[in-house]
Amino acid sequence: MDLGASHCRVALLDIGGATLATQENPLAIGDGPDSVLRHVERTVHALLEEAGRTPRALKAIGVGVPGPVEFSTGRPVDPPIMPGWHQYPIPEFFAARFGVRALVDNDVNVMALAEQRRAFPDCRYLLYIKVGTGIGCGIVSDGRLHRGAQGCAGDIGHIRVAELDEPCRCGNSGCLEAVAGGASLAAKLAGLGLDATSGSDVVRLVKSGNREAVLMVREAGRAVGEVLAGLVNFFNPDTVVMGGALAAVHDQLLAGVREAVYRRSHPLATQLLRIEPSRTGENAAAVGAGILAIEHALSPGQVDREVAGGRR
C-alpha cells in the first residue's frame, strides 16, 4: 500500500513478488485515517476478488506513508502533511480486519527497498533521494534498510542550504525542501505568473520547454547536490537513485545534482559512484511495501509460526 499526499496505490503481490492486481485512486491523506484506511480496506477486498483469492490468502501487509514512522510500532509521529494521523495504530487497524501483521514505514524507505531489491540488486550501499512535494532520503546499508534509532533517519529535507532564507513549513528557514521541493518550485513559478500549484505542474512546464521552469529545476538539482555531496562523503554509497515527481524530468534535475556532487565530494567517494534516475518509477512505494511484507512472511520466525499453525 502506497499512501501519498494525494493518491492511494494498492498492489497485490504473490509470495515471489509478482504483481497479481493493482489499483490507484486519487485520495487526500489529509482526509484522516478512518476515511483513508477504510478505502484501502475496500480496495484490498476488490483486488483479492479480481485475483480469485480469499482474505485468508493474505500473509502480510506492507504500508508506506508520507511522514515519519516509529517502525517498531508502525505509528506515524507528528507527520506534517497527515493531520489526524499522529500515533494512529495503523497495524492494529489491518490486523483486526485481516488477521495478519501489517508493517508500516516511511514511503521513502520502502522506495529505497524496491529500488535496491528490484533494480540494483548488486548494490549494497544505496541512497534513494525522493524529490517531490517534499524531499527525503531512504538509506540501504549493507543490503538492509537503515532507519536510525527511532525511525527518522534520512530526513534531509530540513537540512539548511547555505545562507538561503526561504521559510519552511517546519518553522525554520533555508531548508532544502523550502529551496528545492516541488511545492516550493511551483510557488516560485506561480509568482512569475505561470500556472503551477504542484510538482506535477513544474514537470509539465519543464516538458513543454518553459525556460524559467528548466532553469529552476536545474538550480534545485544543484541545491539537492550540495546536501547530497555531504551524504556521499559521510556514507560513501555506491549508488544514488533519484525518484519522486521531479525525477520525471531527470535530465535537468540530474545535471544539477551531478555538478554539485562531483565538485564537492571526495574523489575516492565518487570514483565508482552511480547517480541514476529511478527504475521502479511510480510503483516504487507500493512494490517496496510489498517487499517489506514478503520479507516478513518469509522470515525464519514467521515461517516457524506458519508451520506451527499460527498466522501472525
Tab-separated table of N, CA and C in Angstrom, residues 15 24 59 76-77 95 97 99 105 121 124-125 132 135 144 147 154 160 184 207 246 254 257 266-267 289 305:
chain	number	residue	atom	x	y	z
A	15	ILE	N	3.861	-14.437	-3.214
A	15	ILE	CA	4.994	-14.590	-2.314
A	15	ILE	C	6.340	-14.459	-3.038
A	24	GLU	N	-5.057	2.216	-8.400
A	24	GLU	CA	-4.682	3.532	-7.880
A	24	GLU	C	-5.883	4.461	-7.953
A	59	LYS	N	-0.835	-13.063	3.689
A	59	LYS	CA	0.172	-13.472	4.669
A	59	LYS	C	0.740	-12.297	5.447
A	76	PRO	N	2.634	6.615	12.835
A	76	PRO	CA	3.187	7.900	12.407
A	76	PRO	C	3.415	8.810	13.620
A	77	VAL	N	4.472	9.631	13.526
A	77	VAL	CA	4.805	10.540	14.624
A	77	VAL	C	4.885	11.967	14.090
A	95	ALA	N	-4.720	-5.593	11.286
A	95	ALA	CA	-4.729	-6.879	12.000
A	95	ALA	C	-6.149	-7.256	12.400
A	97	ARG	N	-8.852	-6.561	10.855
A	97	ARG	CA	-9.699	-6.856	9.694
A	97	ARG	C	-9.210	-8.022	8.856
A	99	GLY	N	-6.345	-10.185	10.069
A	99	GLY	CA	-5.698	-11.193	10.890
A	99	GLY	C	-4.237	-11.441	10.556
A	105	ASP	N	5.969	1.880	7.238
A	105	ASP	CA	7.241	2.579	7.160
A	105	ASP	C	7.059	3.873	6.375
A	121	PRO	N	20.216	-4.930	-7.524
A	121	PRO	CA	20.450	-5.992	-6.541
A	121	PRO	C	21.924	-6.201	-6.207
A	124	ARG	N	25.042	-2.668	-2.486
A	124	ARG	CA	24.883	-2.894	-1.043
A	124	ARG	C	24.687	-1.584	-0.274
A	125	TYR	N	25.147	-0.483	-0.865
A	125	TYR	CA	25.077	0.815	-0.183
A	125	TYR	C	24.411	1.814	-1.125
A	132	GLY	N	9.920	15.351	-4.413
A	132	GLY	CA	8.526	15.556	-4.799
A	132	GLY	C	8.023	16.829	-4.155
A	135	ILE	N	11.208	16.577	0.253
A	135	ILE	CA	12.441	15.883	-0.113
A	135	ILE	C	12.839	14.951	1.035
A	144	ARG	N	20.610	-3.670	3.856
A	144	ARG	CA	19.484	-3.560	4.785
A	144	ARG	C	19.060	-2.106	4.923
A	147	ARG	N	17.166	2.719	9.411
A	147	ARG	CA	16.102	3.617	9.851
A	147	ARG	C	16.535	4.531	10.985
A	154	GLY	N	17.358	9.860	7.491
A	154	GLY	CA	17.120	10.239	6.105
A	154	GLY	C	16.265	11.467	5.909
A	160	ARG	N	19.755	22.640	6.347
A	160	ARG	CA	19.871	24.018	5.853
A	160	ARG	C	20.794	24.074	4.640
A	184	SER	N	7.660	24.210	-3.385
A	184	SER	CA	8.376	25.483	-3.389
A	184	SER	C	8.606	25.984	-4.813
A	207	LYS	N	8.670	19.996	-19.358
A	207	LYS	CA	8.497	19.186	-20.566
A	207	LYS	C	7.995	20.019	-21.746
A	246	LEU	N	9.639	15.048	-9.349
A	246	LEU	CA	10.555	15.830	-10.179
A	246	LEU	C	11.559	14.956	-10.924
A	254	LEU	N	19.150	15.879	-12.725
A	254	LEU	CA	20.415	15.183	-12.503
A	254	LEU	C	21.611	16.004	-12.950
A	257	VAL	N	22.369	17.999	-9.925
A	257	VAL	CA	22.824	17.128	-8.835
A	257	VAL	C	24.253	16.666	-9.083
A	266	HIS	N	34.564	13.893	-2.113
A	266	HIS	CA	35.938	13.392	-2.190
A	266	HIS	C	36.095	12.497	-3.423
A	267	PRO	N	37.214	12.594	-4.135
A	267	PRO	CA	37.403	11.787	-5.349
A	267	PRO	C	37.237	10.289	-5.119
A	289	ALA	N	6.660	-1.595	-0.338
A	289	ALA	CA	5.833	-2.027	0.791
A	289	ALA	C	5.512	-3.516	0.673
A	305	ARG	N	6.187	-19.981	12.764
A	305	ARG	CA	4.812	-19.815	13.255
A	305	ARG	C	3.796	-20.403	12.275
